[in-house]
Coordinates of C-alpha atoms in Angstrom, one line a residue:
M164 CA 27.2 -14.8 24.4
G165 CA 23.9 -16.7 24.2
A166 CA 20.7 -15.8 22.4
P167 CA 19.0 -12.5 23.5
A168 CA 15.7 -12.3 25.3
L169 CA 13.8 -11.2 22.2
V170 CA 14.5 -11.9 18.5
R171 CA 12.4 -10.4 15.7
V172 CA 11.7 -12.6 12.6
V173 CA 10.0 -11.4 9.4
V174 CA 8.3 -14.1 7.2
C175 CA 8.2 -13.0 3.6
G176 CA 8.0 -14.1 0.0
A177 CA 5.7 -13.9 -3.0
V178 CA 1.9 -14.4 -2.8
D179 CA 0.7 -17.9 -2.4
D180 CA 4.1 -19.3 -1.6
G181 CA 2.7 -20.7 1.6
K182 CA 4.0 -18.3 4.2
S183 CA 1.0 -18.4 6.5
T184 CA 0.8 -22.2 6.3
L185 CA 4.4 -22.7 7.1
L186 CA 4.2 -20.2 10.0
G187 CA 1.0 -21.8 11.3
R188 CA 2.7 -25.2 11.2
L189 CA 5.7 -23.8 13.1
L190 CA 3.4 -22.3 15.8
L191 CA 1.3 -25.5 16.1
E192 CA 4.3 -27.8 16.5
T193 CA 6.0 -25.6 19.1
A194 CA 2.8 -25.4 21.2
S195 CA 2.7 -21.6 20.6
I196 CA -1.1 -21.7 19.9
T197 CA -3.8 -21.8 22.5
S198 CA -6.5 -24.4 22.5
D199 CA -9.1 -21.7 21.8
E200 CA -7.2 -20.4 18.8
L201 CA -6.8 -24.0 17.5
E202 CA -10.5 -24.7 17.9
A203 CA -11.5 -21.5 16.1
A204 CA -9.2 -22.4 13.2
R205 CA -10.7 -25.9 13.1
R206 CA -14.2 -24.4 12.9
A207 CA -13.2 -22.0 10.1
S208 CA -11.4 -24.8 8.3
A209 CA -14.6 -26.8 8.1
Q210 CA -16.2 -23.9 6.1
S211 CA -13.2 -23.4 3.7
A212 CA -12.1 -25.3 0.6
A213 CA -8.4 -25.3 1.6
T214 CA -6.4 -28.5 1.9
L215 CA -6.3 -29.6 5.5
G216 CA -3.3 -31.1 7.3
A217 CA -3.3 -34.3 9.3
E218 CA -4.8 -32.5 12.3
G219 CA -7.9 -31.6 10.3
V220 CA -7.2 -27.9 10.3
D221 CA -6.0 -25.3 7.7
V222 CA -3.0 -24.1 9.7
S223 CA -2.8 -20.9 7.7
L224 CA -5.9 -19.7 9.6
L225 CA -3.8 -19.7 12.8
V226 CA -2.1 -16.6 11.4
D227 CA -4.5 -14.9 9.0
G228 CA -6.7 -13.0 11.4
L229 CA -8.5 -10.5 9.2
E230 CA -11.8 -11.6 7.7
S231 CA -10.8 -10.4 4.3
E232 CA -7.6 -12.4 4.6
R233 CA -9.5 -15.6 5.3
E234 CA -12.0 -14.9 2.5
Q235 CA -9.3 -14.3 -0.1
G236 CA -6.7 -16.7 1.2
I237 CA -4.0 -14.1 1.3
T238 CA -2.1 -12.0 3.8
I239 CA -2.9 -8.3 3.7
D240 CA -1.7 -6.8 7.0
V241 CA 1.3 -7.9 9.0
A242 CA 0.4 -10.6 11.6
H243 CA 2.5 -11.0 14.7
R244 CA 2.8 -14.2 16.6
Q245 CA 5.2 -15.4 19.4
L246 CA 7.0 -18.6 20.1
R247 CA 9.6 -19.6 22.6
L248 CA 12.8 -21.4 21.8
G249 CA 14.4 -24.1 23.9
S250 CA 16.9 -21.6 25.2
G251 CA 14.1 -19.4 26.6
T252 CA 14.5 -16.8 23.9
R253 CA 11.2 -15.2 22.9
V254 CA 10.7 -15.0 19.1
L255 CA 8.4 -12.4 17.6
L256 CA 7.3 -13.6 14.1
A257 CA 5.9 -11.1 11.6
D258 CA 3.9 -12.7 8.7
S259 CA 4.2 -10.1 6.0
P260 CA 2.0 -9.8 2.8
G261 CA 3.3 -11.2 -0.5
H262 CA 1.3 -9.0 -2.9
E263 CA 3.4 -6.4 -4.7
Q264 CA 0.9 -3.7 -3.7
Y265 CA 1.6 -4.4 0.0
T266 CA 5.4 -4.2 -0.2
R267 CA 5.3 -1.2 2.1
N268 CA 3.8 -3.5 4.8
M269 CA 6.6 -6.0 4.3
A270 CA 9.3 -3.2 4.4
V271 CA 7.9 -1.9 7.7
A272 CA 7.9 -5.5 9.2
S273 CA 11.5 -6.1 8.1
S274 CA 12.8 -2.7 9.4
T275 CA 13.0 -4.1 12.9
A276 CA 13.7 -7.7 12.1
D277 CA 16.9 -9.6 13.1
I278 CA 16.2 -12.6 10.9
A279 CA 14.1 -13.2 7.7
I280 CA 12.4 -16.4 6.6
L281 CA 12.0 -16.1 2.8
V282 CA 9.5 -18.7 1.6
V283 CA 9.7 -20.0 -2.0
D284 CA 7.1 -22.1 -3.7
A285 CA 8.8 -25.2 -5.2
V286 CA 6.1 -25.4 -7.9
R287 CA 6.3 -21.7 -9.0
G288 CA 10.0 -21.1 -8.3
V289 CA 11.9 -17.9 -7.7
R290 CA 9.8 -14.9 -8.7
Q291 CA 10.5 -11.2 -8.9
Q292 CA 8.7 -10.5 -5.6
T293 CA 10.9 -13.1 -4.1
L294 CA 14.0 -11.1 -5.1
R295 CA 12.3 -7.9 -4.1
H296 CA 11.7 -9.1 -0.6
A297 CA 15.2 -10.4 -0.3
A298 CA 16.6 -7.0 -1.4
V299 CA 14.3 -5.1 1.0
C300 CA 15.5 -7.4 3.9
R301 CA 19.0 -6.7 2.9
L302 CA 18.4 -2.9 2.9
M303 CA 16.6 -3.0 6.2
G304 CA 19.7 -4.5 7.8
V305 CA 18.5 -8.1 8.2
S306 CA 21.8 -10.0 8.3
R307 CA 20.5 -13.6 8.3
I308 CA 18.0 -15.0 5.7
I309 CA 16.6 -18.5 6.0
V310 CA 15.2 -19.5 2.6
A311 CA 12.5 -22.1 3.1
V312 CA 11.8 -24.0 -0.2
N313 CA 8.2 -24.9 0.5
K314 CA 5.6 -27.3 -1.1
L315 CA 8.2 -29.8 -2.1
D316 CA 5.5 -32.4 -1.3
A317 CA 3.7 -31.2 -4.5
V318 CA 6.5 -32.0 -7.0
A319 CA 7.5 -35.3 -8.5
D320 CA 11.2 -35.2 -7.8
P321 CA 11.8 -33.1 -4.6
A322 CA 15.6 -33.6 -4.6
A323 CA 16.1 -32.4 -8.1
V324 CA 13.7 -29.5 -7.7
F325 CA 15.4 -28.4 -4.5
E326 CA 18.9 -28.6 -5.9
R327 CA 17.8 -26.5 -9.0
L328 CA 16.1 -23.9 -6.8
R329 CA 19.0 -23.8 -4.4
D330 CA 21.4 -23.0 -7.2
E331 CA 19.0 -20.5 -8.7
L332 CA 18.5 -18.8 -5.3
V333 CA 22.2 -18.4 -4.7
A334 CA 22.7 -16.9 -8.2
G335 CA 19.6 -14.7 -7.9
L336 CA 19.8 -13.4 -4.4
T337 CA 23.6 -12.7 -4.3
P338 CA 23.5 -10.0 -7.1
A339 CA 20.5 -8.3 -5.6
H340 CA 22.3 -8.2 -2.2
A341 CA 25.6 -7.1 -3.6
T342 CA 24.3 -4.1 -5.6
A343 CA 21.8 -3.0 -2.9
G344 CA 24.7 -1.4 -1.0
S345 CA 28.2 -2.8 -0.4
E346 CA 28.3 -0.6 2.8
L347 CA 25.8 -3.0 4.5
A348 CA 26.9 -6.0 6.5
P349 CA 27.1 -9.3 4.5
T350 CA 23.9 -11.4 4.7
A351 CA 24.2 -15.1 5.5
I352 CA 21.8 -17.4 3.6
D353 CA 20.5 -20.8 4.7
V354 CA 18.4 -22.9 2.3
I355 CA 16.0 -25.5 3.8
A356 CA 13.6 -28.0 2.2
V357 CA 10.2 -28.0 3.9
S358 CA 6.6 -28.8 3.6
G359 CA 4.4 -26.5 5.6
L360 CA 1.3 -28.6 4.9
R361 CA 2.8 -31.9 6.1
G362 CA 5.3 -30.4 8.6
D363 CA 8.4 -32.0 7.0
N364 CA 11.6 -30.4 8.3
V365 CA 9.7 -27.7 10.2
T366 CA 10.5 -28.8 13.7
A367 CA 11.6 -32.4 13.0
S368 CA 13.7 -33.7 10.1
S369 CA 12.0 -35.9 7.5
A370 CA 13.5 -38.5 5.3
L371 CA 11.0 -37.6 2.6
L372 CA 12.7 -34.4 1.7
P373 CA 16.4 -33.5 0.8
V374 CA 18.7 -32.0 3.3
G375 CA 19.6 -28.3 3.1
T376 CA 22.1 -26.3 5.0
R377 CA 20.1 -26.8 8.2
A378 CA 18.1 -29.9 9.1
T379 CA 15.0 -28.0 10.2
L380 CA 13.5 -24.6 10.1
L381 CA 13.3 -24.4 13.9
G382 CA 17.0 -25.4 14.2
A383 CA 17.9 -22.6 11.7
I384 CA 16.0 -20.0 13.8
E385 CA 17.7 -21.2 17.0
D386 CA 21.2 -20.9 15.4
A387 CA 20.4 -17.5 13.9
A388 CA 19.1 -16.2 17.3
T389 CA 22.4 -17.2 18.9
E390 CA 24.3 -15.1 16.2
V391 CA 22.0 -12.2 16.9
G392 CA 23.0 -12.3 20.6
S393 CA 26.7 -12.3 19.6
R394 CA 26.2 -9.2 17.4
A395 CA 24.2 -7.4 20.1
A396 CA 27.3 -7.5 22.3
E397 CA 29.2 -5.4 19.8
T398 CA 27.8 -2.0 20.8
G399 CA 28.6 1.1 18.6
Q400 CA 28.7 4.8 19.3
A401 CA 26.3 5.8 22.0
R402 CA 23.3 7.9 20.9
L403 CA 20.4 9.4 22.8
T404 CA 18.0 11.3 20.6
V405 CA 16.0 13.7 22.8
Q406 CA 12.3 13.2 22.6
L407 CA 11.2 15.2 25.6
V408 CA 12.6 17.8 28.0
L409 CA 11.2 17.3 31.5
R410 CA 11.2 20.5 33.6
S411 CA 10.9 20.9 37.4
D412 CA 11.4 23.9 39.7
T413 CA 15.1 23.3 40.1
R414 CA 16.3 21.1 37.2
R415 CA 15.8 19.6 33.8
R416 CA 15.9 16.1 32.6
Y417 CA 16.3 15.0 29.0
A418 CA 14.3 11.9 28.0
G419 CA 14.8 9.5 25.0
R420 CA 15.9 6.0 24.0
V421 CA 19.5 4.9 24.0
T422 CA 20.4 3.6 20.5
G423 CA 23.8 1.9 20.4
G424 CA 26.4 2.0 23.1
R425 CA 25.7 3.0 26.7
F426 CA 25.9 6.1 29.0
A427 CA 27.0 6.1 32.7
V428 CA 26.9 8.6 35.5
G429 CA 30.0 10.8 35.2
D430 CA 30.3 10.5 31.4
E431 CA 31.2 13.6 29.6
I432 CA 28.7 14.2 26.8
A433 CA 28.3 16.5 23.9
V434 CA 25.0 17.7 22.3
W435 CA 24.5 18.0 18.6
P436 CA 24.1 20.5 16.9
S437 CA 25.1 23.0 19.6
A438 CA 28.4 21.1 20.5
S439 CA 27.8 22.1 24.1
T440 CA 29.4 19.7 26.7
A441 CA 28.4 18.6 30.2
R442 CA 28.6 15.6 32.5
I443 CA 25.8 13.2 33.5
V444 CA 24.9 13.4 37.2
S445 CA 22.0 11.1 37.3
I446 CA 20.1 8.5 35.2
L447 CA 16.5 7.3 35.6
A448 CA 15.6 4.1 33.7
P449 CA 12.9 4.4 35.1
D450 CA 14.4 4.0 38.6
T451 CA 17.7 5.5 39.6
A452 CA 20.5 3.7 37.7
T453 CA 24.3 4.1 37.3
E454 CA 24.1 3.4 33.5
A455 CA 21.8 3.4 30.5
R456 CA 22.1 0.6 28.0
E457 CA 21.1 0.2 24.4
N458 CA 17.3 0.2 23.8
Q459 CA 16.5 1.5 27.2
S460 CA 14.2 4.5 27.5
V461 CA 15.8 6.8 30.0
S462 CA 16.0 10.4 31.3
I463 CA 19.3 12.0 32.3
E464 CA 20.3 15.0 34.3
L465 CA 23.4 17.1 33.5
D466 CA 25.7 19.0 35.7
R467 CA 24.8 22.3 34.1
E468 CA 21.9 23.9 32.1
L469 CA 22.2 23.5 28.3
D470 CA 19.9 24.6 25.5
I471 CA 18.7 21.2 24.4
G472 CA 15.5 20.5 22.4
R473 CA 13.5 17.7 20.9
G474 CA 15.5 16.1 18.1
D475 CA 18.9 17.0 19.5
I476 CA 21.4 14.1 19.8
I477 CA 23.4 13.4 22.9
T478 CA 26.6 11.4 22.4
H479 CA 29.9 10.9 24.2
A480 CA 32.1 14.0 23.9
A481 CA 35.0 11.8 22.7
G482 CA 32.9 10.6 19.7
F483 CA 31.2 13.9 18.9
A484 CA 33.4 14.6 15.9
E485 CA 32.4 11.3 14.3
L486 CA 28.8 12.3 13.9
P487 CA 28.0 12.1 10.2
T488 CA 26.4 15.4 9.5
S489 CA 25.5 17.1 6.3
R490 CA 22.6 18.6 4.4
A491 CA 23.0 15.9 1.8
H492 CA 23.1 12.2 2.4
L493 CA 23.5 9.2 0.1
A494 CA 20.8 6.7 0.9
E495 CA 18.9 3.6 -0.3
I496 CA 15.1 4.0 -0.5
V497 CA 12.1 1.8 -1.1
W498 CA 9.6 3.9 -3.0
M499 CA 6.1 3.2 -1.7
A500 CA 3.9 5.8 -3.4
A501 CA 1.7 4.9 -6.4
E502 CA 2.9 8.1 -8.1
P503 CA 6.4 8.2 -9.5
L504 CA 9.0 10.3 -7.7
A505 CA 9.0 14.0 -8.8
S506 CA 12.4 15.5 -8.1
A507 CA 11.0 18.9 -7.6
N508 CA 8.7 17.9 -4.7
S509 CA 9.7 18.6 -1.2
Y510 CA 8.9 16.0 1.5
L511 CA 9.3 15.7 5.2
L512 CA 12.2 13.5 6.3
V513 CA 11.3 11.9 9.6
C514 CA 13.9 10.1 11.7
G515 CA 12.6 9.5 15.2
P516 CA 11.7 12.9 16.7
L517 CA 13.5 14.7 13.9
T518 CA 11.3 16.2 11.1
V519 CA 12.8 18.4 8.4
P520 CA 11.9 19.3 4.9
A521 CA 14.0 17.5 2.3
R522 CA 14.0 16.6 -1.4
V523 CA 15.4 13.8 -3.6
D524 CA 18.0 15.6 -5.7
D525 CA 19.2 12.7 -7.8
V526 CA 18.4 9.0 -8.4
R527 CA 21.8 7.4 -9.0
F528 CA 20.2 4.1 -10.1
V529 CA 17.2 1.9 -9.7
L530 CA 17.9 -1.8 -8.8
D531 CA 16.8 -4.3 -11.5
L532 CA 15.7 -7.2 -9.3
D533 CA 16.0 -9.8 -12.0
S534 CA 19.5 -9.1 -13.1
G535 CA 20.9 -7.2 -10.2
Q536 CA 22.0 -4.4 -12.6
Q537 CA 21.9 -0.7 -11.7
L538 CA 19.5 1.0 -14.1
Q539 CA 20.2 4.7 -14.7
G540 CA 17.8 7.2 -16.1
R541 CA 14.7 5.2 -15.1
P542 CA 11.9 6.9 -13.2
L543 CA 11.4 5.8 -9.6
E544 CA 8.1 4.0 -9.4
A545 CA 6.0 2.1 -6.8
N546 CA 8.0 -0.7 -5.0
D547 CA 11.3 0.3 -6.7
I548 CA 14.5 0.1 -4.8
A549 CA 17.0 2.8 -5.6
R550 CA 20.1 4.7 -4.5
V551 CA 19.5 8.4 -4.2
E552 CA 20.9 11.7 -3.0
I553 CA 18.7 13.4 -0.5
T554 CA 19.2 17.0 0.6
A555 CA 17.5 18.5 3.7
D556 CA 16.7 22.1 4.3
R557 CA 19.4 22.2 7.0
V558 CA 22.3 20.1 8.3
I559 CA 21.1 16.9 9.9
A560 CA 22.9 14.0 11.5
L561 CA 22.2 10.5 10.1
D562 CA 24.3 7.5 11.0
P563 CA 25.0 4.8 8.4
Y564 CA 22.0 2.5 8.7
A565 CA 24.2 -0.6 8.9
R566 CA 25.6 0.9 12.1
N567 CA 22.5 2.2 13.7
R568 CA 18.9 1.5 12.5
D569 CA 17.4 4.1 14.8
T570 CA 19.5 7.1 13.8
G571 CA 20.1 5.9 10.2
G572 CA 16.7 4.9 9.0
F573 CA 14.1 7.5 8.0
L574 CA 10.7 8.0 6.2
L575 CA 9.8 10.4 3.5
V576 CA 6.3 11.9 4.0
D577 CA 4.2 13.8 1.5
R578 CA 3.8 17.3 3.0
A579 CA 0.3 17.7 1.5
T580 CA -1.3 14.4 2.3
G581 CA 0.8 13.1 5.2
A582 CA 1.2 9.8 3.4
T583 CA 4.5 7.9 3.7
V584 CA 6.0 7.7 0.2
A585 CA 9.4 6.0 1.0
A586 CA 11.4 4.2 3.6
G587 CA 15.1 5.2 3.5
M588 CA 18.4 3.9 4.9
S589 CA 21.3 6.3 5.1
I590 CA 24.7 5.2 3.7
H591 CA 26.9 8.2 4.4
P592 CA 26.8 12.0 4.3
L593 CA 27.8 13.7 1.0
R594 CA 30.8 15.8 1.9
R595 CA 30.4 18.0 -1.1
E596 CA 27.5 19.7 0.8
S597 CA 29.2 19.7 4.2
D598 CA 32.3 21.3 2.7
V599 CA 30.5 24.2 1.1
V600 CA 30.9 27.1 3.5
R601 CA 29.7 30.6 2.7
H602 CA 32.4 33.2 2.7
T603 CA 31.5 36.1 5.0
F604 CA 31.8 39.3 2.9
S605 CA 32.5 42.7 4.3
V606 CA 29.4 44.3 2.7
D607 CA 26.4 42.4 4.1
R608 CA 22.7 42.7 3.5
L609 CA 22.3 45.4 6.2
A610 CA 24.9 47.6 4.5
R611 CA 23.2 47.2 1.2
E612 CA 19.8 48.0 2.8
K613 CA 21.2 51.2 4.3
L614 CA 22.3 52.3 0.9
N615 CA 18.8 51.6 -0.4
G616 CA 17.2 53.4 2.6
V617 CA 14.7 50.6 3.2
R618 CA 14.7 47.0 4.5
G619 CA 14.5 44.5 1.7
A620 CA 11.4 42.4 1.2
V621 CA 9.8 39.9 -1.1
I622 CA 6.4 41.0 -2.4
W623 CA 5.0 37.7 -3.9
L624 CA 2.0 38.5 -6.2
T625 CA -0.1 35.5 -6.9
G626 CA -3.4 35.2 -8.7
L627 CA -5.1 33.9 -11.9
P628 CA -3.6 34.7 -15.3
G629 CA -5.0 38.1 -16.3
S630 CA -5.6 39.1 -12.7
G631 CA -3.3 42.1 -13.1
K632 CA -0.2 40.9 -11.3
S633 CA 2.3 42.0 -13.9
T634 CA 0.6 45.4 -14.3
I635 CA 0.7 46.0 -10.6
A636 CA 4.3 44.8 -10.4
D637 CA 5.3 47.2 -13.2
E638 CA 3.6 50.2 -11.7
L639 CA 5.0 49.4 -8.2
E640 CA 8.5 49.2 -9.5
R641 CA 8.1 52.5 -11.4
S642 CA 6.8 54.1 -8.2
L643 CA 9.7 52.8 -6.2
H644 CA 12.2 53.9 -8.8
A645 CA 10.8 57.4 -8.6
R646 CA 11.4 57.3 -4.9
G647 CA 15.0 56.2 -5.3
I648 CA 14.4 52.7 -3.9
R649 CA 16.1 49.9 -5.7
S650 CA 13.9 46.9 -6.7
F651 CA 13.6 44.1 -9.2
V652 CA 10.6 42.3 -10.8
L653 CA 10.7 38.6 -11.3
D654 CA 7.9 38.1 -13.7
G655 CA 6.6 34.7 -14.6
D656 CA 7.0 35.1 -18.4
T657 CA 10.5 36.4 -18.1
V658 CA 11.4 33.5 -15.7
R659 CA 10.0 31.0 -18.1
Q660 CA 12.2 32.3 -20.9
T661 CA 15.4 32.3 -18.8
L662 CA 15.7 30.6 -15.4
S663 CA 13.0 28.0 -16.1
E664 CA 13.3 27.6 -19.9
D665 CA 13.6 23.8 -19.4
L666 CA 10.4 23.4 -17.5
G667 CA 6.9 22.6 -18.6
F668 CA 3.5 23.2 -16.8
S669 CA 2.9 19.9 -15.0
P670 CA 2.4 20.2 -11.2
A671 CA 5.9 19.0 -10.6
D672 CA 7.4 21.5 -13.1
R673 CA 5.3 24.3 -11.6
A674 CA 6.7 23.3 -8.1
E675 CA 10.2 23.4 -9.4
N676 CA 9.6 26.8 -11.1
V677 CA 8.4 28.3 -7.7
R678 CA 11.4 26.8 -5.9
R679 CA 13.8 28.4 -8.4
V680 CA 12.1 31.8 -8.2
A681 CA 12.2 31.6 -4.4
R682 CA 15.9 30.8 -4.4
T683 CA 16.6 33.7 -6.8
S684 CA 14.5 36.0 -4.5
Q685 CA 16.7 35.0 -1.6
L686 CA 19.8 36.2 -3.4
M687 CA 18.1 39.4 -4.4
L688 CA 16.9 40.0 -0.9
D689 CA 20.5 39.6 0.3
A690 CA 21.4 42.3 -2.2
G691 CA 19.1 44.6 -0.2
L692 CA 16.4 44.9 -2.9
I693 CA 12.7 45.1 -2.8
V694 CA 11.9 41.9 -4.8
I695 CA 8.6 41.9 -6.6
V696 CA 7.5 38.4 -7.8
S697 CA 4.7 38.2 -10.3
L698 CA 3.9 34.5 -10.5
V699 CA 0.7 32.6 -10.8
S700 CA 2.1 29.9 -8.5
P701 CA -1.3 28.1 -8.4
F702 CA -0.7 25.6 -5.6
R703 CA -0.7 26.5 -1.9
V704 CA 1.9 23.9 -0.9
D705 CA 4.4 25.4 -3.4
R706 CA 3.8 28.9 -2.1
D707 CA 4.1 27.7 1.5
L708 CA 7.4 26.1 0.7
A709 CA 8.6 29.4 -0.8
K710 CA 7.4 31.3 2.3
E711 CA 9.4 28.9 4.6
M712 CA 12.7 30.0 2.9
F713 CA 12.3 33.5 4.4
A714 CA 11.9 35.2 7.7
A715 CA 8.3 36.0 8.4
S716 CA 9.0 39.7 8.4
D717 CA 10.6 39.6 4.9
F718 CA 8.0 37.7 2.9
F719 CA 4.5 39.1 1.9
E720 CA 2.1 36.8 0.1
V721 CA -0.1 39.1 -1.9
F722 CA -3.3 37.7 -3.4
V723 CA -4.5 39.6 -6.5
D724 CA -8.1 38.7 -6.1
T725 CA -9.7 39.1 -9.5
P726 CA -12.9 37.2 -10.5
L727 CA -12.3 34.6 -13.3
D728 CA -14.8 36.2 -15.6
V729 CA -12.9 39.5 -15.4
C730 CA -9.6 37.7 -16.1
I731 CA -11.2 36.0 -19.2
S732 CA -12.7 39.3 -20.5
R733 CA -9.2 40.9 -20.2
D734 CA -7.2 37.9 -21.6
P735 CA -4.2 40.3 -22.4
K736 CA -2.2 37.5 -23.9
G737 CA -5.0 35.5 -25.5
L738 CA -4.3 32.5 -23.2
Y739 CA -7.9 31.9 -22.3
A740 CA -9.0 32.0 -25.9
K741 CA -6.2 29.6 -26.8
A742 CA -7.0 27.2 -23.9
G743 CA -10.7 27.1 -25.0
E744 CA -9.6 25.7 -28.3
Q745 CA -7.5 22.9 -26.8
S746 CA -8.5 19.8 -24.8
G747 CA -6.5 18.9 -21.7
S748 CA -5.1 22.4 -21.3
Q749 CA -2.5 22.9 -18.6
M750 CA -3.4 26.6 -18.2
T751 CA -4.4 27.7 -14.7
G752 CA -8.0 28.8 -14.6
A753 CA -8.8 26.9 -17.8
G754 CA -7.4 23.4 -17.3
Q755 CA -5.5 23.4 -14.0
V756 CA -7.0 24.5 -10.7
Y757 CA -5.9 27.6 -8.8
E758 CA -5.8 27.4 -5.0
E759 CA -6.4 30.7 -3.4
P760 CA -4.3 31.8 -0.4
L761 CA -6.2 31.1 2.8
T762 CA -4.5 33.9 4.8
P763 CA -2.6 36.2 2.5
A764 CA -0.6 39.0 4.1
I765 CA -2.3 41.4 1.7
R766 CA -5.4 41.0 -0.5
L767 CA -5.7 43.3 -3.5
D768 CA -8.9 43.8 -5.5
G769 CA -7.7 43.2 -9.0
A770 CA -10.9 44.7 -10.5
R771 CA -10.2 48.1 -8.9
P772 CA -7.8 50.7 -10.4
V773 CA -4.2 49.6 -10.4
Q774 CA -3.0 52.7 -8.5
E775 CA -5.1 51.7 -5.5
S776 CA -3.3 48.3 -5.3
V777 CA 0.1 50.0 -5.7
E778 CA -0.7 52.5 -2.9
Q779 CA -1.5 49.5 -0.5
L780 CA 1.9 48.0 -1.3
L781 CA 3.7 51.3 -1.0
T782 CA 2.3 51.7 2.5
V783 CA 3.8 48.4 3.5
I784 CA 7.2 49.3 2.0
A785 CA 7.2 52.7 3.6
D786 CA 7.0 51.1 7.0
R787 CA 10.3 49.4 6.2
R788 CA 12.3 52.6 5.8
L789 CA 15.5 52.9 7.8
S790 CA 15.8 56.0 9.9

């Protein structure tokens, strides 16, 4: 099979290695630049101090489009350009930033790339960012890397330098690739000697430079494009992730993009997660068609009505059992956030139309880009590449990324800010999670609630230290006990001495403390109890996460609204006085902020008599009595 109609190429490497110059030279010599663009670059070149090529133009300006890029002489954003090969194949080139702080931009560019051009400065040699970009390309499924040893015109002995760098690259890139994930397809590496400034070995071979594994950069791209076409013919399991349900008066159509494989009219399909089956009776792509192929956006109609929603996956019925489903998945991630990973944090895992809360349970290792070793016990920081275990709040289907980028790649998004903190590539599901199946016991929650005479509930008391939470919780439990209603108080101090004795008071530890209390409350709720939680829980996002673990009718966020000056005057445990004597205190209300609930289910006036607050809560519980 020949080259495909479109090939995506990411151009990467460390800063100042000459990526933009090399790419500009390639575009210029393949006549992929308009005369207007060339004239604009020539005018800009006259005002710059850059070294000009034989054409009297700084060819890097043909790519760097942002004013700040031209001023600083660096690439900040990803610049896209097109060229056509002799075969008629259209190549989309993505010039990615070299600075470490812009690694996220490079990762995004490589996530859709078929080929990578990794530029190395012959003067500076192989740098850590060179290895990082190679590892990211590997993780993102780029199976062909063309290493362009650039600026050989600036060294005294090009042949000796090229030979040394070629050996160093083979030794340096192979460990990074091998440890980045053996589950990924092997990566082929070509090493070419070039000069982006002069144009040597870019589109035509030059006797001034040594010969690499390919004569020219353009020739290497053409060969790699043909290989991409051959791989594209090897279709995998068919997937259609539903993005939209189209309804009319008499029928429904399910719209999405086909990722891997193909569907045809008459095919028997199965839908995940419901496992419902049906047959395809029509396909629109966008006109009526008999089949839907990979990467086509289509809508299909089935022979019977099924309950299918956004994020559900349609596959062939015969391959339904092969869907890799689990709550927990092993994955590689590129950490993009400036702040280190906090294992207690909950993120949103986004894969196409699927969005589900998830957390990173364990960092198995961080990849050392210099040695290729797997470092354990090291915090995950900005631009690190690591293998991790990720657990979602429910069972999800993620294909191995090496098999399907669309259904195997995902993003982790900060729930509070909406910022993307990591790009992830699934390796395989962790069966330990999938194989854990709850036993159905004869005595269930309803039976326990009937014995208690009231439907269970979680009464979550939040407020400043000294607001009166524990006092209200104590009096409420005493009143319930007098009425013969079983309950239990999870008080913050007691939890800190038992369930959370290993935690401190940083925001991350506070989040984990709230999560543990919420999980414990779930078990107690299942026991049919009235669970009374007395916990400062200062951050809204933590309380919201706790609330999401329960049915809306079972969880009551109760804000004990007591003015700070009243809390300080009470100071029953001497915490405010102690905090005033310390600098950098982590106490809520004295050193750390308290975020009041915006719409609590119940608001109690903590300055009023305790019994008034208890009566309010007893009224809510009384409404839950079973007849």
